[in-house]
Amino acid sequence: LSAGVCCCCAALRPRYKRLVDNIFPEDPKDGLVKADMEKLTFYAVSAPEKLDRIGAYLAERLSRDVVRHRYGYVLIAMEALDQLLMACHSQSIKPFVESFLHMVAKLLESGEPKLQVLGTNSFVKFANIEEDTPSYHRRYDFFVSRFSAMCHSCDHDPETQTKIRIAGIRGIQGVVRKTVNDELRATIWEPQHMDKIVPSLLFNMQKIDDIDSRTGPPSSPTGGEKEENPALLAENCFRELLGRATYGNMNNAVRPVFAHLDHHRLWDPNEFAVSCFKIIMYSIQAQYSHHVIQEILGHLDACKKDSPRVRAGIIQVLLEAVAIAAKGSIGPTVLEVFNTLLKHLRISVDFELGDRRSSAGSATFSTSSKESDERIVQNAIIQTIGFFGSNLPDYQRSEIMMFIMGKVPVFGATSQSLDTGHLGDLGTRRIQIMLLRSLLMVTSGYKATTITNALPAPFLDPLLSPSLMEDSELRQLVLEILHNLIDRHDNRAKLRGIRIIPDVSDLKIKRDKISRQDVSFMKKHGQQLYRHIYLGCKEEDNVQKNFELLYTSLALITIELANEEVVIDLIRLAIALQDFAIINEDNLPMFNRCGVMALVAAYLNFLSQMIAVPAFCQHVSKVIETRSLEASYFLPETIFKDKCNLPKSLEKHEKNLFFLTNKIAESLGGSGYSVERLSVPYVPQVTDEDRLSRRKSIVDTVSIQVDILPGNNTEDKIDNTEEITFEALKKAIDNNGLEEQEKEKRRLVIEKFQKAPFEEIAAQCETKANLLHDRLAQILELTIRPPPSPSGTMTITAGHAHYQSVPVYEMKFPDLCVY
């Protein structure tokens, strides 16, 4: 009767229709007739071939009731369908499912929120059913589109809007679960589906109140919270989707995230973007992390012309992703990350300098703002490079150190892997500073087993080149990088600040016995380190921090790399620093000269206590005590104060204010040290780094110094010297027509002093010393004064060669070609 037919006709109708009709009461408020529902279920289980007919008939009734707005009967029909689905799992259920999905689609298409929610609930129940065999023809395109649209509901009633959005999210979750468990699950990962699903979830995730709840690993909110909060439900669904992603479809799930963030301009500010990618990195399988990083790098390249803040936001997202990926598998993207970031660093500097050039002479606010924004980009890049590098394994970190160092532009180099030719000197300097800052972060915490691993020759040579730059900040960065690599026992913090340490044992310095590899390293490269410390002390723009870092460098070399031979070399270096501060051939300011004197005092105080030779300690302590009374500006505690009275001259100071070579030799000789080399003054080696770093080469002036040293007292200097310049020689020698030959000879001499072994130069100079002396006397017709004693010696200094042979005086020949 409920079907609108007479009793006779009803009796002749098929049994499945009669059973279906019986479950509907006369008044829909009474709900499903349970007794008749049990009969229908038993019949469906007993005769599964009738399921498709039952489903078709129920769909027919439901469609009619929807059109007639008889929503009570619609609810009953859907409840019956749900029960039949849960009870029947045979292969014959496939046609029934088609009828079921058709009815769900009818409900979702209706404009009634209650029916949409009802259809979603039924679909979710269906999605949780595991079918025995896959369906090769079933597609869910409609449901993906419809559920995605529901996620964007803008109903005027907030409560209704929330219900529809929750239904849409749950529906997407059901589609994902159903398709992933299906053998045809690849269809859901197609771009046309992901472009609808992912933005729908992100749209709802934006509404969350507590951002921090999304930034960690997957959370476990209670069931009630997930059902009532669209943001939490969307986040849970997003995590589940990403967790099911595989190698082949990972990119399809990530790319829509970029499109959503671009469309809604969520890179600046980028809090939501950061939280999204944290969810992604924590949800995906660890071995796929490099896919996400590659996608971020690709998007950064695509946005290279966007505003600085957008690029900075993307780089910050990359930093967060890298921070998580570095704990797992990063794959082959390590060098790609650094290469891309360095490229964008150059682009950012180019943009900044381009804006500055285009607005030269008009300091507008907009230009200043652009420069400031570009600095944000650059700092973000440096932070990302440093953080990524510092979290890599040691074997990878050493490769990255070499990689970054190879990108540092050097003045005068013919080719650079990082193109900075069009940036000019200012842009090149900016790139140098930022790359060294990145390298400083990468080397932080690096602990190599041997110093050779930390400072291999291909890395050491280019690293030390910037230490000769005429820029104090560059030199500071190089020294700090050296400290990171040399300090293998974390002693640097104990040495911070340059000062006279009363008792070094209070610092509790940690050190190990010098290994054979470290001894070999110092034999090969020790002179390079000494040279750069020596030349670094002679820079005019040195400030207190430079002196502090130079002092720390000497102290760390002493702790980590010093055997008896190195100790002697370090003392020679310290005395050489003291000598050039007194003589001042480079015309350094008085502050620098006193700073060097203070540096030497602080270091020799440290060294004497480290090697614990009582006589040496006594001499150093006596000099420091005398300085504190008579010349406190020679001590770091005084010279580095804001207001310090500087002396007018250093040459007239008494010998008791200086550290004396003969006293040190006596004190160390009595303790078994081989002190013969202390009598040979330290002179830095010559390399091509001076030319590459735009520093005046110490070979440009070849000097022949003659000291008359009465007795064995190496401290008593004779001021009565004669100086013969190149101009005087040029006038005395008629070199018409020989200019080209002279230039070639000069080049060969300089090259010889640069590259020839020390012993070879020493042997040749010793045999030619007398000839050179006689030849100069003949040309210039000079009267050579005899030495005051037979022990007078001739000291020839040319490049890194230093010899003592015959009685002479002091003469200097700029650009002299020695025959």
mmCIF file with all atom_site columns, C-alpha atoms in Angstrom, residues 16 20-21 23-24 37 40 51-65 76-78 80-82 84 96 99 103:
data_model
loop_
_atom_site.group_PDB
_atom_site.id
_atom_site.type_symbol
_atom_site.label_atom_id
_atom_site.label_alt_id
_atom_site.label_comp_id
_atom_site.label_asym_id
_atom_site.label_entity_id
_atom_site.label_seq_id
_atom_site.pdbx_PDB_ins_code
_atom_site.Cartn_x
_atom_site.Cartn_y
_atom_site.Cartn_z
_atom_site.occupancy
_atom_site.B_iso_or_equiv
_atom_site.pdbx_formal_charge
_atom_site.auth_seq_id
_atom_site.auth_comp_id
_atom_site.auth_asym_id
_atom_site.auth_atom_id
_atom_site.pdbx_PDB_model_num
ATOM 1  C CA . TYR A 1 16  ? 12.404 -8.308 -2.732 1.00 0.00 ? 16  TYR A CA 1
ATOM 2  C CA . VAL A 1 20  ? 11.756 -3.395 0.889  1.00 0.00 ? 20  VAL A CA 1
ATOM 3  C CA . ASP A 1 21  ? 8.302  -1.811 1.121  1.00 0.00 ? 21  ASP A CA 1
ATOM 4  C CA . ILE A 1 23  ? 10.648 -1.656 6.166  1.00 0.00 ? 23  ILE A CA 1
ATOM 5  C CA . PHE A 1 24  ? 8.992  1.744  5.616  1.00 0.00 ? 24  PHE A CA 1
ATOM 6  C CA . MET A 1 37  ? 14.657 -5.038 8.165  1.00 0.00 ? 37  MET A CA 1
ATOM 7  C CA . LEU A 1 40  ? 15.256 -8.136 4.270  1.00 0.00 ? 40  LEU A CA 1
ATOM 8  C CA . LEU A 1 51  ? 21.247 -7.447 -4.089 1.00 0.00 ? 51  LEU A CA 1
ATOM 9  C CA . ASP A 1 52  ? 21.514 -5.409 -7.260 1.00 0.00 ? 52  ASP A CA 1
ATOM 10 C CA . ARG A 1 53  ? 17.715 -5.405 -7.617 1.00 0.00 ? 53  ARG A CA 1
ATOM 11 C CA . ILE A 1 54  ? 17.242 -4.472 -3.973 1.00 0.00 ? 54  ILE A CA 1
ATOM 12 C CA . GLY A 1 55  ? 19.688 -1.624 -4.404 1.00 0.00 ? 55  GLY A CA 1
ATOM 13 C CA . ALA A 1 56  ? 18.046 -0.385 -7.600 1.00 0.00 ? 56  ALA A CA 1
ATOM 14 C CA . TYR A 1 57  ? 14.604 -0.423 -5.999 1.00 0.00 ? 57  TYR A CA 1
ATOM 15 C CA . LEU A 1 58  ? 15.817 1.402  -2.883 1.00 0.00 ? 58  LEU A CA 1
ATOM 16 C CA . ALA A 1 59  ? 17.488 3.979  -5.127 1.00 0.00 ? 59  ALA A CA 1
ATOM 17 C CA . GLU A 1 60  ? 14.269 4.470  -7.014 1.00 0.00 ? 60  GLU A CA 1
ATOM 18 C CA . ARG A 1 61  ? 12.292 5.053  -3.845 1.00 0.00 ? 61  ARG A CA 1
ATOM 19 C CA . LEU A 1 62  ? 14.939 7.370  -2.419 1.00 0.00 ? 62  LEU A CA 1
ATOM 20 C CA . SER A 1 63  ? 15.064 9.481  -5.577 1.00 0.00 ? 63  SER A CA 1
ATOM 21 C CA . ARG A 1 64  ? 11.321 9.875  -5.503 1.00 0.00 ? 64  ARG A CA 1
ATOM 22 C CA . ASP A 1 65  ? 11.324 10.816 -1.827 1.00 0.00 ? 65  ASP A CA 1
ATOM 23 C CA . ILE A 1 76  ? 14.982 5.300  6.492  1.00 0.00 ? 76  ILE A CA 1
ATOM 24 C CA . ALA A 1 77  ? 16.197 4.290  3.029  1.00 0.00 ? 77  ALA A CA 1
ATOM 25 C CA . MET A 1 78  ? 19.771 5.312  3.793  1.00 0.00 ? 78  MET A CA 1
ATOM 26 C CA . ALA A 1 80  ? 18.563 0.323  5.309  1.00 0.00 ? 80  ALA A CA 1
ATOM 27 C CA . LEU A 1 81  ? 21.282 0.698  2.733  1.00 0.00 ? 81  LEU A CA 1
ATOM 28 C CA . ASP A 1 82  ? 23.903 1.076  5.422  1.00 0.00 ? 82  ASP A CA 1
ATOM 29 C CA . LEU A 1 84  ? 22.727 -4.068 3.975  1.00 0.00 ? 84  LEU A CA 1
ATOM 30 C CA . PHE A 1 96  ? 24.509 -2.968 -5.205 1.00 0.00 ? 96  PHE A CA 1
ATOM 31 C CA . SER A 1 99  ? 23.089 1.824  -6.638 1.00 0.00 ? 99  SER A CA 1
ATOM 32 C CA . MET A 1 103 ? 21.850 7.412  -3.962 1.00 0.00 ? 103 MET A CA 1
#
